[in-house]
Structures are given as structure tokens and as C-alpha cells.
PDB file of C-alpha atoms in Angstrom:
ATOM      1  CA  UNK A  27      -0.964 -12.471  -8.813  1.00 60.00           C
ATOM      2  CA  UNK A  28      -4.234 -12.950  -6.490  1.00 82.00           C
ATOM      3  CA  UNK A  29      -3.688 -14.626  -3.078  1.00 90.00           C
ATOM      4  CA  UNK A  30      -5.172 -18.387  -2.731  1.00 93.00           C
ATOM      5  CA  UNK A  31      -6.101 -18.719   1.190  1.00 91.00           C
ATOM      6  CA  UNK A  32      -6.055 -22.249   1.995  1.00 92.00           C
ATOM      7  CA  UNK A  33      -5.886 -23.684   5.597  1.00 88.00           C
ATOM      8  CA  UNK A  34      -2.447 -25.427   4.975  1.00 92.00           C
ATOM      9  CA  UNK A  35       0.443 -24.896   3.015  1.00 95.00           C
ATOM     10  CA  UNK A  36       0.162 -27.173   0.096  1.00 95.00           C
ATOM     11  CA  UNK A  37       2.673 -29.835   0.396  1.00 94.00           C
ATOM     12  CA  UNK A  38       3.961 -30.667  -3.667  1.00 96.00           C
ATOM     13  CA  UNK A  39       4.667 -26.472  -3.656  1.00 97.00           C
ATOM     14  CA  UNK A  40       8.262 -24.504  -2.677  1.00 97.00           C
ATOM     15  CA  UNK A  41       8.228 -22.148  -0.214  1.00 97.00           C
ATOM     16  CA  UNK A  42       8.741 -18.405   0.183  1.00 97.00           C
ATOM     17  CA  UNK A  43       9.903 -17.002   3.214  1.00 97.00           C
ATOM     18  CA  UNK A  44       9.681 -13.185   4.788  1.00 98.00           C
ATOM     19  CA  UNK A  45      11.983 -13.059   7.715  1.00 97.00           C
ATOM     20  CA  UNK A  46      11.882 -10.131  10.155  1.00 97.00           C
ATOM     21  CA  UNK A  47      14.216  -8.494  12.827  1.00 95.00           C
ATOM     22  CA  UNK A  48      12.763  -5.240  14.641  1.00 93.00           C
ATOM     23  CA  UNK A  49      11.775  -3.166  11.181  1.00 93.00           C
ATOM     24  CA  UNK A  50      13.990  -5.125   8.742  1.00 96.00           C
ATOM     25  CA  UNK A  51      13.037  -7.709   6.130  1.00 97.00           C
ATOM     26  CA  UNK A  52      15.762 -10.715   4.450  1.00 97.00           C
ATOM     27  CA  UNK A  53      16.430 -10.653   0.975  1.00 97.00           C
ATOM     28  CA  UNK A  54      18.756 -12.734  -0.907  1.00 95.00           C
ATOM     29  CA  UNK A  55      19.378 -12.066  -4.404  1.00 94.00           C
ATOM     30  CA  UNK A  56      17.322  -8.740  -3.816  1.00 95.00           C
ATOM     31  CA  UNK A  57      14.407 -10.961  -3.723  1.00 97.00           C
ATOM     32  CA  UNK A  58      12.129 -13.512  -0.859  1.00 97.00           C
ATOM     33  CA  UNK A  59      14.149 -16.382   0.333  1.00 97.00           C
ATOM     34  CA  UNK A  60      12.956 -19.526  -0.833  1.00 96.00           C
ATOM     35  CA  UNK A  61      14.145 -21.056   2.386  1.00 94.00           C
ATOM     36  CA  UNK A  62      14.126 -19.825   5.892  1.00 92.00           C
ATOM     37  CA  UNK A  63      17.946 -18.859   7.206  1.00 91.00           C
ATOM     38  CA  UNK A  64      19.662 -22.070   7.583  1.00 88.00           C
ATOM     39  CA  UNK A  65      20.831 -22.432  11.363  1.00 87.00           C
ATOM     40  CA  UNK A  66      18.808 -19.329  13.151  1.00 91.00           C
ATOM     41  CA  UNK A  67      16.033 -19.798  15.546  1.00 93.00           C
ATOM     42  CA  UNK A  68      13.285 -18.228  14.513  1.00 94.00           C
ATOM     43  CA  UNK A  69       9.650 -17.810  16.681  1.00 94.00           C
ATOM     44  CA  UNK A  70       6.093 -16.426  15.621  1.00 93.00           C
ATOM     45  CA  UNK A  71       6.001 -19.084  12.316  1.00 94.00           C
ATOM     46  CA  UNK A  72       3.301 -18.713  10.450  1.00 94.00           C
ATOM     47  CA  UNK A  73       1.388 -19.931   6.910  1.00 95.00           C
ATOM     48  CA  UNK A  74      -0.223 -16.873   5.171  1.00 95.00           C
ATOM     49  CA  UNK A  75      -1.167 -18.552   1.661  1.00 95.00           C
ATOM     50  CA  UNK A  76      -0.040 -19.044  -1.356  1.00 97.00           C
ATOM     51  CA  UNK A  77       1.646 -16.771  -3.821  1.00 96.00           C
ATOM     52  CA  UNK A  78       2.996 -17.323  -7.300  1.00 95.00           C
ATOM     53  CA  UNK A  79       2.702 -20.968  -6.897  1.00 95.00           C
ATOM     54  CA  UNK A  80       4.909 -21.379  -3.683  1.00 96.00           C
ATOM     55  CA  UNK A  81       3.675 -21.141   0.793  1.00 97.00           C
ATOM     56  CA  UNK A  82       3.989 -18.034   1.766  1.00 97.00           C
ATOM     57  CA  UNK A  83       5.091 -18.169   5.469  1.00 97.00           C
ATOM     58  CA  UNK A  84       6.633 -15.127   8.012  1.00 97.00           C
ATOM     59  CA  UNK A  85       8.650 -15.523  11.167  1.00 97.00           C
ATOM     60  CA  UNK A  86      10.692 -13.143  13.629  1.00 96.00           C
ATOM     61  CA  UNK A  87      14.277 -14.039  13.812  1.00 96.00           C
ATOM     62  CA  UNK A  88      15.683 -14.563  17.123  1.00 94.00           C
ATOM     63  CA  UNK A  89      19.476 -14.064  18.080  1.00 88.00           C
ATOM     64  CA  UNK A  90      21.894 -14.109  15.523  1.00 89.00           C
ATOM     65  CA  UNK A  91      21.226 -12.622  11.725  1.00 89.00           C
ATOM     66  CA  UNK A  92      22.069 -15.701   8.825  1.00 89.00           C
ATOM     67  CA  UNK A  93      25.638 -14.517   7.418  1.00 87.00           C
ATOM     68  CA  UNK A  94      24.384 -14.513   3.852  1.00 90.00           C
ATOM     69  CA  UNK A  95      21.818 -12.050   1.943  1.00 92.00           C
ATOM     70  CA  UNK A  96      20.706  -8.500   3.292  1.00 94.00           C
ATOM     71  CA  UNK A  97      18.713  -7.005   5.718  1.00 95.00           C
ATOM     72  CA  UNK A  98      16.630  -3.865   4.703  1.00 96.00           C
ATOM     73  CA  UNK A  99      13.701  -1.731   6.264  1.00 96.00           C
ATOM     74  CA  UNK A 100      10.469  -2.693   4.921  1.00 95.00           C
ATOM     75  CA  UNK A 101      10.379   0.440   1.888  1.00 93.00           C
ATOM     76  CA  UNK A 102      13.669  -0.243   0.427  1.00 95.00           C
ATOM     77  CA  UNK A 103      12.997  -3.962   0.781  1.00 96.00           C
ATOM     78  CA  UNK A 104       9.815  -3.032  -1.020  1.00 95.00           C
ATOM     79  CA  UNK A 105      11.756  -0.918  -3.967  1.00 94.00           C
ATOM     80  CA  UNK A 106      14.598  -4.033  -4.476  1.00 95.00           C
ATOM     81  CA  UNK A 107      12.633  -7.220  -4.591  1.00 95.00           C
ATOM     82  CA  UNK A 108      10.878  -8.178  -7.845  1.00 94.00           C
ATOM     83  CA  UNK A 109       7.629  -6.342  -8.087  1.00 91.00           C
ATOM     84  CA  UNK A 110       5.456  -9.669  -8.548  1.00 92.00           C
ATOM     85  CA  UNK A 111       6.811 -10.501  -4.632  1.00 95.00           C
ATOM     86  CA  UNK A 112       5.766  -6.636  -3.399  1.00 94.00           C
ATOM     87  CA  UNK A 113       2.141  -8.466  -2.697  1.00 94.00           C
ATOM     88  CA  UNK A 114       3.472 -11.158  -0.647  1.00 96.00           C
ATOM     89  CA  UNK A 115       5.597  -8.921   1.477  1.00 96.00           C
ATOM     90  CA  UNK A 116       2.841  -6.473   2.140  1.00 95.00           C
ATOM     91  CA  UNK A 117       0.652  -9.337   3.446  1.00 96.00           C
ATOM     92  CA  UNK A 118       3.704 -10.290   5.521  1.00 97.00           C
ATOM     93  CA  UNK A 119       3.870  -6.670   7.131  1.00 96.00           C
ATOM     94  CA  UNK A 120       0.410  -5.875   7.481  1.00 96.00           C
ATOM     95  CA  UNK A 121      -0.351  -9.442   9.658  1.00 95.00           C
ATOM     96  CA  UNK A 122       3.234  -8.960  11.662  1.00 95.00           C
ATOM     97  CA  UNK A 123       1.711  -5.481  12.327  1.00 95.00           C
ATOM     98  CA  UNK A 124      -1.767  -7.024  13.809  1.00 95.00           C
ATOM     99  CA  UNK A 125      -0.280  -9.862  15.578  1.00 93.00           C
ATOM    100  CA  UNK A 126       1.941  -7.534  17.379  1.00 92.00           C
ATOM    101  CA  UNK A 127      -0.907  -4.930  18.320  1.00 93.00           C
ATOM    102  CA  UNK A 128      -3.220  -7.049  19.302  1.00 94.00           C
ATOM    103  CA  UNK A 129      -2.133  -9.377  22.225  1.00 95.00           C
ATOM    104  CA  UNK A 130      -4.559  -8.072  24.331  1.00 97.00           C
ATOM    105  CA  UNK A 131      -8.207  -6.929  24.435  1.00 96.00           C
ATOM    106  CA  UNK A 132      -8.579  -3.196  23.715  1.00 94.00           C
ATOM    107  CA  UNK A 133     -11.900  -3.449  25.449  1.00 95.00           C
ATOM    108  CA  UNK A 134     -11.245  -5.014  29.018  1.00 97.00           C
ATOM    109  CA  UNK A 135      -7.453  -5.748  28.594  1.00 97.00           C
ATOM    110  CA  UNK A 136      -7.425  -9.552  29.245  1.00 97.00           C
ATOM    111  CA  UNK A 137      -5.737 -11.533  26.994  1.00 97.00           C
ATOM    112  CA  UNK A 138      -6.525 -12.398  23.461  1.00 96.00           C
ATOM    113  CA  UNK A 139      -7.055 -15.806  21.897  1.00 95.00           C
ATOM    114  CA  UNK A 140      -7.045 -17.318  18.333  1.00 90.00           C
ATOM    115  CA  UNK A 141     -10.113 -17.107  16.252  1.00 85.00           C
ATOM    116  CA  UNK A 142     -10.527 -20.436  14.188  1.00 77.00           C
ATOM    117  CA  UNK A 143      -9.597 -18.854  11.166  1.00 71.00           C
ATOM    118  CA  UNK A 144      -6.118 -18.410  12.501  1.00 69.00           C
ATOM    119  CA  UNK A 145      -5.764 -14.613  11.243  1.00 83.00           C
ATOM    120  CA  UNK A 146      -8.647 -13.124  13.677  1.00 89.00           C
ATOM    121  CA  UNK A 147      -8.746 -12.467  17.684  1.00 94.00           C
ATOM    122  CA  UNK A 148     -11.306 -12.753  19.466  1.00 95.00           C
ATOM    123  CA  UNK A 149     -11.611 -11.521  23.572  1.00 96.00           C
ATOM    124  CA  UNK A 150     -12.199 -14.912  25.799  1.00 96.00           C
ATOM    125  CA  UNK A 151     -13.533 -12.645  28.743  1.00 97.00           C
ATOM    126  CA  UNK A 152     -15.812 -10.036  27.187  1.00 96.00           C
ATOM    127  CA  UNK A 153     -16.068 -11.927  23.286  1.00 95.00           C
ATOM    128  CA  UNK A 154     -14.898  -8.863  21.354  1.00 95.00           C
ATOM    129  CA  UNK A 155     -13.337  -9.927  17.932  1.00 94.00           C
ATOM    130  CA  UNK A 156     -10.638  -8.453  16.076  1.00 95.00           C
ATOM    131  CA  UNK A 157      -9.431  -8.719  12.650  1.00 93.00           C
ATOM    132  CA  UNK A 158      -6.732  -7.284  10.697  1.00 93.00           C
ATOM    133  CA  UNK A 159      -6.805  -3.184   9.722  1.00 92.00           C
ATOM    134  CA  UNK A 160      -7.356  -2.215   7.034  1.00 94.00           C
ATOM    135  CA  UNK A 161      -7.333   1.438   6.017  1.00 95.00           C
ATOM    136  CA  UNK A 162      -8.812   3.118   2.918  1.00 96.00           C
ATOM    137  CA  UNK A 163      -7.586   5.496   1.353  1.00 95.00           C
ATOM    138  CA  UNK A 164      -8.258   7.586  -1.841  1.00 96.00           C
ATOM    139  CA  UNK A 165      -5.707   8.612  -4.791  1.00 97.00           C
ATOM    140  CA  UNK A 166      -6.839  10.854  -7.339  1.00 98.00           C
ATOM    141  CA  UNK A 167      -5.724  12.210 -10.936  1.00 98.00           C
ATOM    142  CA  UNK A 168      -7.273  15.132 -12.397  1.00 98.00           C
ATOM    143  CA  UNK A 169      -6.754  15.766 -15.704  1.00 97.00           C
ATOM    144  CA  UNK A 170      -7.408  18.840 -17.774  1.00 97.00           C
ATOM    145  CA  UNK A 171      -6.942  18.719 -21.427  1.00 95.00           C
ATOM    146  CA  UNK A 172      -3.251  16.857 -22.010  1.00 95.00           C
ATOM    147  CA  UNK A 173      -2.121  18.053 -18.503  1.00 97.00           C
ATOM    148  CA  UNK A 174      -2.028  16.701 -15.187  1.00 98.00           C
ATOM    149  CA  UNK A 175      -2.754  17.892 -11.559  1.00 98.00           C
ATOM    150  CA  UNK A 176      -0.003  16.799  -9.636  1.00 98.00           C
ATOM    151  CA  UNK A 177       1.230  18.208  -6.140  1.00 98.00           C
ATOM    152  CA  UNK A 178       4.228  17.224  -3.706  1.00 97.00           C
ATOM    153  CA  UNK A 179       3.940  17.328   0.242  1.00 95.00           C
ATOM    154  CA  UNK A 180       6.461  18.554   2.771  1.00 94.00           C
ATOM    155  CA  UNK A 181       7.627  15.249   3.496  1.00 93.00           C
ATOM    156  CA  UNK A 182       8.410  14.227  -0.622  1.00 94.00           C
ATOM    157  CA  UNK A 183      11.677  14.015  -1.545  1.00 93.00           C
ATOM    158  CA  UNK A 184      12.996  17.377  -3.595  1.00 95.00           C
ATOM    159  CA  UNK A 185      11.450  17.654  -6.810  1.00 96.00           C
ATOM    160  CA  UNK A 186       8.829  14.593  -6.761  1.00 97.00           C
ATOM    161  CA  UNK A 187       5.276  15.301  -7.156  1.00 98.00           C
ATOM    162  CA  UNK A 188       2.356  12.745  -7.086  1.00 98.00           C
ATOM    163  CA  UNK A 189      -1.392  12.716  -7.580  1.00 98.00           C
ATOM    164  CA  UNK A 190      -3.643  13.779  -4.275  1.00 98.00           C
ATOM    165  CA  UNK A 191      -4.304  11.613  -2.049  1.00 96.00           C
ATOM    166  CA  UNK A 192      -6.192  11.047   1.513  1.00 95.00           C
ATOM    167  CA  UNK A 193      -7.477   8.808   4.135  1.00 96.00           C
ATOM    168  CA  UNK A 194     -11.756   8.196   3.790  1.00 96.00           C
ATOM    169  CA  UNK A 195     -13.488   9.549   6.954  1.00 96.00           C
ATOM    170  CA  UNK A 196     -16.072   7.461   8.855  1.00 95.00           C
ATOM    171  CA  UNK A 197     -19.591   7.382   7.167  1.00 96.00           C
ATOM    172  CA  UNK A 198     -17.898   8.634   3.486  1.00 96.00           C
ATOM    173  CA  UNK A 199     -18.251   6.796   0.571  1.00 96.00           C
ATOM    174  CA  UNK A 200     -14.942   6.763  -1.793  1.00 96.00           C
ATOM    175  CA  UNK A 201     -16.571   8.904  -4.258  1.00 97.00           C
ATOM    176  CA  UNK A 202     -17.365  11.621  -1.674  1.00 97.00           C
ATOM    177  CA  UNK A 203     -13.623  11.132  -0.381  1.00 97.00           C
ATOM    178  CA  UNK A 204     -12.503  12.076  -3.535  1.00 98.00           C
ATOM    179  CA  UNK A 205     -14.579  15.079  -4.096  1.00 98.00           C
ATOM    180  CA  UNK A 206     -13.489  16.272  -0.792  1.00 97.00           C
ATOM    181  CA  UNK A 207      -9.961  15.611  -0.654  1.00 97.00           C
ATOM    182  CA  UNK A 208      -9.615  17.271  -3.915  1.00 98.00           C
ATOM    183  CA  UNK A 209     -10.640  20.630  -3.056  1.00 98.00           C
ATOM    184  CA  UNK A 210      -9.347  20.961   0.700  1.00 97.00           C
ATOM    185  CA  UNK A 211      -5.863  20.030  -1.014  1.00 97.00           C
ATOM    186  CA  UNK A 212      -6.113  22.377  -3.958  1.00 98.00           C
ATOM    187  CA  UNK A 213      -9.212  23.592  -4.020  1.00 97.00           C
ATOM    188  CA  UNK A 214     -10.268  21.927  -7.637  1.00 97.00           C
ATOM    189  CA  UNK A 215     -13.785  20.695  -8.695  1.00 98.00           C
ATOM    190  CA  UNK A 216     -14.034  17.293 -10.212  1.00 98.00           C
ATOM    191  CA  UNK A 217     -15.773  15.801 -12.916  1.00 98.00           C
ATOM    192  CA  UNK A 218     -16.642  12.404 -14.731  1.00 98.00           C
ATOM    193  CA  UNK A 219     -14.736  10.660 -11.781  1.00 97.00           C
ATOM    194  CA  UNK A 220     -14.040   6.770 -12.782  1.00 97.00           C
ATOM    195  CA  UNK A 221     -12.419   3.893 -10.901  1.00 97.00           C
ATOM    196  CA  UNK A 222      -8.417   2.643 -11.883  1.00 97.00           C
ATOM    197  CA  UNK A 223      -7.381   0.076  -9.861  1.00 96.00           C
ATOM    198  CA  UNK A 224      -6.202  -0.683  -6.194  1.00 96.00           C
ATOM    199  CA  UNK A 225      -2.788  -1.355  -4.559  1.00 94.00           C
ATOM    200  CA  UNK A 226      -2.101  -2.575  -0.751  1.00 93.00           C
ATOM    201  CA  UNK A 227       0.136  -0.303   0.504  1.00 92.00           C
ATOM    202  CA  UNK A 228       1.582  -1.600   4.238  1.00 94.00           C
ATOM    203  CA  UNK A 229       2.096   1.401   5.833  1.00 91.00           C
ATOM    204  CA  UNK A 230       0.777   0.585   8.212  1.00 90.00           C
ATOM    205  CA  UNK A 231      -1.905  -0.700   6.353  1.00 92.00           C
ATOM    206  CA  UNK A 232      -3.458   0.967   3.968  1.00 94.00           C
ATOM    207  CA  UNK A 233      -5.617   0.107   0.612  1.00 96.00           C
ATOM    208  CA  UNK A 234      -5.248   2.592  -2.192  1.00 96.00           C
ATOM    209  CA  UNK A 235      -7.809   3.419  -4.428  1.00 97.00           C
ATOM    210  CA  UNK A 236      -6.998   5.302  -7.087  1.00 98.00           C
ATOM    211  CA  UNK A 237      -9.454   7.250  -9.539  1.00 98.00           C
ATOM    212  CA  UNK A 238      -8.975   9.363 -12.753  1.00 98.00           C
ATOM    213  CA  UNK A 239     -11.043  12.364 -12.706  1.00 98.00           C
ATOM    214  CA  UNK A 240     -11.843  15.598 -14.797  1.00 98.00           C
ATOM    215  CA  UNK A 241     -11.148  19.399 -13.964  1.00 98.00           C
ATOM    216  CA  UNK A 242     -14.589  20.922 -13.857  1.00 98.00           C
ATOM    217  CA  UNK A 243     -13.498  24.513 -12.378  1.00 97.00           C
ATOM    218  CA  UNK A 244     -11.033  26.352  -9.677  1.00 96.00           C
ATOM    219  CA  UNK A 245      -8.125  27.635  -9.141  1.00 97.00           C
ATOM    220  CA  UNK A 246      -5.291  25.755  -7.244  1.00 97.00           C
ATOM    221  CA  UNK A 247      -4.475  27.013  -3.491  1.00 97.00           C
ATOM    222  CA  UNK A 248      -2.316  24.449  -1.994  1.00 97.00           C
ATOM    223  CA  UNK A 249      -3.842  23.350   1.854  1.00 96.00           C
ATOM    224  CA  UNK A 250      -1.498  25.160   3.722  1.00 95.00           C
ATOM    225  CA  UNK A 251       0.688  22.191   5.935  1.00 93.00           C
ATOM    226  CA  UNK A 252      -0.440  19.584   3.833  1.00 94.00           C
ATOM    227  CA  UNK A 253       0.458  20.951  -0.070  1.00 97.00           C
ATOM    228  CA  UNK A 254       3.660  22.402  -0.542  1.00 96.00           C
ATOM    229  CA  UNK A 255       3.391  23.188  -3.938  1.00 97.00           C
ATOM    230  CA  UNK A 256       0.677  22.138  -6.606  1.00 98.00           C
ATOM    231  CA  UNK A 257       0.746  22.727 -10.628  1.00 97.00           C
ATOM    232  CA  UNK A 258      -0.639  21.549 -13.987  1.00 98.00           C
ATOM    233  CA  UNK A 259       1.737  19.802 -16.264  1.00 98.00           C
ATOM    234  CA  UNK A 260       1.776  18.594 -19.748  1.00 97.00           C
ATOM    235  CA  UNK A 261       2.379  15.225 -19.940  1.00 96.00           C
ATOM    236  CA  UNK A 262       5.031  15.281 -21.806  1.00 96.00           C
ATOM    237  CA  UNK A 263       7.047  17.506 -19.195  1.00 97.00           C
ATOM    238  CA  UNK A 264       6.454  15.791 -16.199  1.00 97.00           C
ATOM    239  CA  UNK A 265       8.768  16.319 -13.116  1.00 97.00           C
ATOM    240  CA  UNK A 266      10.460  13.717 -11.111  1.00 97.00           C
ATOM    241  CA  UNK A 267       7.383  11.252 -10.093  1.00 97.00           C
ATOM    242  CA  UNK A 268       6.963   8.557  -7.347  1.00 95.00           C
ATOM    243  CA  UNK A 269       9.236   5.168  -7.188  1.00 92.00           C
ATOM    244  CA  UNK A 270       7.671   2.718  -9.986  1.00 91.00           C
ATOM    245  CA  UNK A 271       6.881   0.449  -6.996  1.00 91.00           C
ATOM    246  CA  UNK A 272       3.962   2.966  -5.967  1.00 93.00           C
ATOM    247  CA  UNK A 273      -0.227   3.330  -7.128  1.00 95.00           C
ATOM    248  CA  UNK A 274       0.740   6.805  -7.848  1.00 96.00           C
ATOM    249  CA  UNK A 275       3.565   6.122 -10.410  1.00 96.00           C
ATOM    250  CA  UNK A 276       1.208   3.412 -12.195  1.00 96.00           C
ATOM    251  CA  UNK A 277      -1.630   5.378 -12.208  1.00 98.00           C
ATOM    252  CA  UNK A 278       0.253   8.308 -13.789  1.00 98.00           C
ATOM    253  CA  UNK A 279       1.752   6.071 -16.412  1.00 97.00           C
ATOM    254  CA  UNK A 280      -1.605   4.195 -16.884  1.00 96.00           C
ATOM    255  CA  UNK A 281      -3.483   7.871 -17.680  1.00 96.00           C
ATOM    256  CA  UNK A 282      -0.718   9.453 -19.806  1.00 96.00           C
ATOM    257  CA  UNK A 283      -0.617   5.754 -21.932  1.00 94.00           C
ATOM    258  CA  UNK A 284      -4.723   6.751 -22.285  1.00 91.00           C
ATOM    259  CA  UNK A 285      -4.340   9.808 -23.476  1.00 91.00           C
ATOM    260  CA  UNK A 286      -1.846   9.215 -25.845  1.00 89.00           C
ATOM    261  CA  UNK A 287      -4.005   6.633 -27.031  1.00 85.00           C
ATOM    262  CA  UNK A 288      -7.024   8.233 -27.636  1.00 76.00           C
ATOM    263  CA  UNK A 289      -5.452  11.706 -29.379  1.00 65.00           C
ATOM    264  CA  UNK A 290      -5.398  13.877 -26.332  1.00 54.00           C
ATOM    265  CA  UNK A 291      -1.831  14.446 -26.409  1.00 42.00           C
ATOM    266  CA  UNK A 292      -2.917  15.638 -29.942  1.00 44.00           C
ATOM    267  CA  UNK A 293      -5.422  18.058 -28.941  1.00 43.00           C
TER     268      UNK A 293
END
């Protein structure tokens, strides 16, 4: 469900709370607290919008943790709440992240202030302005026939592969991203590239793009240090794929649905 960005919290909605300490997030119920903890102090309150019909709002606990619910890093946290709330979280983590980067001018060090619009920074002493990061970056499927391209990096967990995937460079459009990351990971050409859909992923904070493309030509060669391991499957034998949570599980699900649909698992 889309963000709405209003200056206040609306007063006739409930609220939904994302609590941190250090790198952990509050559930209760495996889920956002409707409520912040009863009895903690808390500092760094703020509105970021609303979500499903309720006020989003953060804050940092200080001192002691509330005695009910859970406290979990932000990626399990992420894989236990209600997928609907995975928006609203991300938001949460991507502003903590800026807030707490950006207390002081990168340029001449003094101090920043609060823009009007509450989320950017601007420099008092030498006007810079800051906003929030956001990085793009590029997923990509190729498929070939009823199979798949699908490769797993050092740092996957045994047996899970994933689509490819990469950060755009300065002065690259997405489309030449994709191109690009596609052959220096297993050196594939690429066809008939469309769009899918988007995901924000806060880590730290990235924007995924993902893209369905065609096998024009190539053989795979995995980039040494970056593919461990790279293969075609049918997509009806797929190995062990991403948590359902990620762009790279949906998109995989949302291609193999299409070509069952339209005979290729036929052909």
C-alpha cells in the first residue's frame, strides 16, 4: 500500500509504531506495535506518514527494553512481520539511517539544521542540502526457452540462487546497467529487456529494479569473486530460491506464473 505524506499525523487514525535499540526493531505479535512501549523513554520521535490507514511514527528507545514482545535485527524483523508492514519498516530504517549520518555538514563540518520539509538537511554555514539516499540498483531475469538464469554469490546461504543483480554506476541509465551487469557476472547477452516492478530494499538503502529479459547469445563464466556458481534451470526444477520477503523471490514467481501462462512451460 502507497505511502500518503502529510505534514501531521492525522488525528481520527491509530498508530503504528517502529521502535529501535542499536540494530534491533520491536515486534509484538510478530508484527508493528500499535502503541509505543508503555513506560520506556524513548528520544528521536518522529511522524513519517501514513500507512495502511494508521501514523506511522519511529523512535530510539532509551534505557530499559518494554518486558513484553521481541526484539530482532532489522532482516529477521523484516522476514516475521506481515508483509503489507515490510514498507513501513523500510521507511523507518532508511530515515533512522539518514538522521544518524547526517548531523553534520559533509562539506565544511558545521552543524546541520532542519529543512522545512522535516525529512531534508540543509548546511546553515555554507547552505549545502541533504536529503535521504537513495541507491539504485538493478535485478535481472534472463530467460531462455522454459529455463531460468539464476546464480548464487559467496555470501548466499548453501544452495540458494537468485537472479543477477548490481548497483547502477554514475551517468548509466537502468537499461545500460542491466546490459552490463549481465555479462561481467556471467557473461550473457540480453534481449527484449522489459520493466517488472520495484521493491525498497533498506540495506542500507537501496531501490530494486527488477527486469525480465531474453538470452540472445553466450556462454556462462561466473565473475570470478562475485559469482560462485551460475546455471540454467527449468522452471519446474528450481533450487532453493530467496526468502518470499525479497524482489528476487517475486520476480521469479511472477516470470515462471508468465510462462506457464502463455504455453512456454509447454514448449
Amino acid at each position: 500500500m502507497a505511502f500518503e505524506l502529510p505534514e501531521h499525523p492525522a488525528p481520527d487514525l491509530p498508530a503504528r509504531w517502529c521502535v529501535f535499540d542499536g540494530a534491533q526493531l520491536w515486534l509484538r505479535g510478530q508484527s508493528l506495535p500499535d502503541a509505543a512501549p508503555a513506560g520506556c523513554a524513548l528520544t528521536a520521535q518522529r511522524f513519517l506518514g501514513v500507512h495502511e490507514g494508521r501514523n506511522l511514527f519511529m523512535a530510539e528507545l532509551v534505557g530499559a527494553p518494554p518486558a513484553d514482545g521481541e526484539w530482532l535485527s532489522l532482516r529477521p524483523a523484516l522476514m516475521a512481520m506481515p508483509a503489507s508492514q515490510v514498507q513501513a519498516a523500510a521507511r523507518a530504517a532508511q530515515l533512522r539511517q539518514f538522521f544518524r549520518s547526517h548531523r553534520f555538514c559533509g562539506h565544511c563540518a558545521a552543524p546541520l539544521a532542519v529543512s522545512h520539509d522535516q525529512l531534508g538537511r540543509h548546511c546553515p554555514s555554507c547552505g549545502q542540502v541533504y536529503y535521504p539516499r537513495i541507491s539504485p540498483a538493478m535485478m535481472v531475469l534472463v530467460q531462455r526457452g522454459r529455463e531460468l538464469l539464476l546464480a548464487r554469490s559467496p555470501h548466499f546461504a548453501p544452495g540458494v540462487y537468485s537472479a543477477l543483480a548490481g548497483f547502477v554506476e554514475p551517468g548509466e541509465t537502468l537499461e545500460e546497467c542491466v546490459h552490463r551487469e549481465t555479462f561481467e557476472e556471467v557473461g550473457v547477452r540480453i534481449k527484449n529487456l522489459r520493466y517488472a516492478f520495484s521493491q525498497s530494499w533498506p540495506f542500507p538503502h537501496s531501490l530494486m529494479l527488477a527486469f525480465i529479459a531474453e538470452y540472445e547469445g553466450g556462454e556462462i563464466h561466473p565473475q570470478e569473486g562475485e559469482i560462485e556458481d551460475a546455471r540454467w534451470f527449468d522452471i519446474d526444477t528450481l533450487p532453493t530460491l530467496p526468502t518470499p520477503i525479497s524482489i528476487a523471490r517475486h520476480l521469479i514467481e511472477h516470470a515462471c506464473g508468465q510462462m506457464r501462462g502463455n504455453g512456454a512451460a509447454s514448449a
